[in-house]
Amino acid sequence: MHFRLTVIIFAVLMFSANSTMAQRISYPEVTFEYSPFFDAPCAEITKQPIEPEAIKELEDRLDSFREHWRKDAPKLFATTVKITGVKFQFRETIAALHLCQGFGYSTSIPLLLNMRYFIAAVQGERMSPMPLFAYLVYHETLHRYVSDRIKSLPDNTTPLLTKYRDEPSAVRNHLHLFSIMNEVYRKLERQKDLDAVIAFEQTLKSAPILKRAREIVNKEGAEAFLREIRKSR
């Protein structure tokens, strides 16, 4: 009896381990660290000091940002793979969180996230909520995902990217990304979050680029872009 019970427990544990491994293989693990090594020289170069209270708040809230992303990441990434049939080619990545006033951007490679939008010491009552932080992480990691997929296609491009070749590269880089994002948020029944995302985008320095990309996606339809990168079933 004890032997049979041991075998059953072992089988359950192995199944759980395999399921966890399968999940890890499906989408990357994103970890977060505040980067004073970026902020210090950035502040010196731009001559815009970073508020000490903002640094303290970010460090104090790091675990809450991590926890929110841990809850949101599986849904966002798993739905992405389900829609496209394409797995993430990278397994993990580290996001450097920064507060530099003179560099108001987030980037995908390297993964840099501008946290000034989410810090009360900087924004006061205008501080952006956690769902927009999750969007920012998702947006930047999705850039790498889409880029990897495009590079695997013939000639490293698609018919629609060719059609819009005269658009700035920053616009074209968002076309398939926004198409995926729109469908993911729709599948997850998070239209309100998507509306908040679009409103948030219009507060960014890159607002004109993002607006133009969404105009093209709306014109062509998200499905047209998804067909170009979807893996044959």
Coordinates of C-alpha atoms in Angstrom, one line a residue, residues 132 181-182 185 190-202 214:
L132 CA -0.1 49.6 -17.7
M181 CA -1.6 42.7 -28.8
N182 CA -5.1 43.7 -30.0
Y185 CA -6.5 41.6 -25.2
R190 CA -9.6 43.1 -21.6
Q191 CA -10.9 45.8 -23.9
K192 CA -10.9 48.4 -21.1
D193 CA -7.2 47.7 -20.5
L194 CA -6.5 48.0 -24.2
D195 CA -8.4 51.4 -24.2
A196 CA -6.2 52.5 -21.3
V197 CA -3.1 51.3 -23.1
I198 CA -4.0 53.3 -26.2
A199 CA -4.6 56.4 -24.1
F200 CA -1.3 55.8 -22.3
E201 CA 0.5 55.6 -25.6
Q202 CA -0.6 59.1 -26.5
R214 CA -2.4 51.7 -35.1

